């Protein structure tokens, strides 16, 4: 009897949490079902300056020469190899570097990348850049792994 | 097992306070929490979002119930189960060598490491003490 009562109480708490949680986030669920967060849980309304791009767009922007690539990986990884011309802004301490050292106008196209599509530092750095009012930030989701696999230009020296 | 009522009250206040605080911070930014969950690379995106929506409310509800002593067994059992699940997740994450934000306290998050594992074990001890004491209290009154 006591176990039944315990299970009943657990059920009540769980149901309440589901009902409140889902009712409080109905608009978020609608956005999700619409496909707004297909690549990252980043709200387009909160971060309108951030877009997600694939390898082809990244390559086009690289060839165009007007965009700046930002490598959000740790310095050791950057020094082992990075996209040619990329600037290293390790996410740890990235806020300080963006504030003190990023010499680009706010309208510059910035392409942020990290190891590959499973790392998170590029998205986190993109959020920092958006907070510093950069207007055109692209997260290259395939990152370093996809760039290397595609045989695109690399550098093994410090470009910063 | 701890039977001292004053110590158990302190346990309830600490556990309840921690979970209410953690839940409130997550409610402020459910998308960030969903991303934190997805970063563990264990759950699908659907499950990550569902957990990010439901888990903070579960933490707050259980925290309030534990503090006020309502459904004490059920709420402390749920919190213990959550902490046990976090314990497994943290351990697996450390062994996989993933450098992720735990997502425990919303944007005030911290990285998954051994100190987090220790904090989780301490909290689990507190919630289990509350659960066991509430069971023995029930059997004493029945």
Short mmCIF file of C-alpha atoms in Angstrom, two decimals, chain A residues 2 5-6 9-10 12-14 16-18 20-22 24-25 28-29 32 37-43 92 118-120 127, chain B residues 30-32 34-35 38-39 41 45-46 49 53-54 57-58 61-62 65 71 73-75 77-78 99-101 111 131 138-139:
data_model
loop_
_atom_site.label_atom_id
_atom_site.label_comp_id
_atom_site.label_asym_id
_atom_site.label_seq_id
_atom_site.Cartn_x
_atom_site.Cartn_y
_atom_site.Cartn_z
CA UNK A 2 2.82 2.36 0.97
CA UNK A 5 1.11 5.65 -2.43
CA UNK A 6 4.75 6.54 -3.14
CA UNK A 9 2.91 10.80 -5.40
CA UNK A 10 5.87 10.44 -7.79
CA UNK A 12 1.64 13.48 -9.50
CA UNK A 13 4.94 15.40 -9.28
CA UNK A 14 6.09 14.15 -12.69
CA UNK A 16 2.72 18.46 -12.82
CA UNK A 17 6.27 19.11 -14.04
CA UNK A 18 5.35 17.98 -17.57
CA UNK A 20 3.81 23.24 -16.29
CA UNK A 21 6.98 22.84 -18.36
CA UNK A 22 5.17 22.23 -21.62
CA UNK A 24 5.27 27.49 -20.19
CA UNK A 25 7.21 26.68 -23.39
CA UNK A 28 9.40 27.26 -28.07
CA UNK A 29 7.97 23.84 -28.96
CA UNK A 32 11.26 23.63 -32.70
CA UNK A 37 16.62 24.89 -34.07
CA UNK A 38 17.66 22.31 -36.62
CA UNK A 39 21.37 22.99 -36.18
CA UNK A 40 21.68 24.48 -32.74
CA UNK A 41 19.41 25.51 -29.90
CA UNK A 42 19.94 29.16 -30.68
CA UNK A 43 16.94 31.43 -31.01
CA UNK A 92 38.18 30.20 -22.98
CA UNK A 118 30.03 18.07 -32.47
CA UNK A 119 32.04 20.79 -30.76
CA UNK A 120 30.31 23.72 -29.10
CA UNK A 127 27.15 34.31 -29.07
CA UNK B 30 15.69 26.73 -21.77
CA UNK B 31 17.47 26.81 -25.14
CA UNK B 32 20.88 27.11 -23.55
CA UNK B 34 18.80 22.17 -24.21
CA UNK B 35 22.12 22.82 -25.93
CA UNK B 38 22.66 17.94 -26.41
CA UNK B 39 26.40 18.55 -25.90
CA UNK B 41 25.98 13.50 -27.04
CA UNK B 45 17.63 16.65 -29.97
CA UNK B 46 13.95 15.93 -29.24
CA UNK B 49 14.55 19.87 -25.62
CA UNK B 53 11.58 22.08 -20.65
CA UNK B 54 10.49 19.62 -17.96
CA UNK B 57 10.16 22.52 -13.20
CA UNK B 58 10.70 19.07 -11.71
CA UNK B 61 8.68 21.41 -7.55
CA UNK B 62 10.72 18.77 -5.72
CA UNK B 65 8.11 19.99 -1.62
CA UNK B 71 5.19 14.37 -0.41
CA UNK B 73 9.33 10.54 0.27
CA UNK B 74 8.27 11.01 -3.33
CA UNK B 75 10.12 14.30 -3.82
CA UNK B 77 13.14 9.85 -4.15
CA UNK B 78 12.80 11.82 -7.38
CA UNK B 99 34.94 19.02 -22.30
CA UNK B 100 31.37 20.19 -21.79
CA UNK B 101 29.52 22.64 -19.61
CA UNK B 111 32.69 22.21 -16.62
CA UNK B 131 14.24 9.75 1.77
CA UNK B 138 6.01 6.75 7.94
CA UNK B 139 6.50 3.27 9.37
#
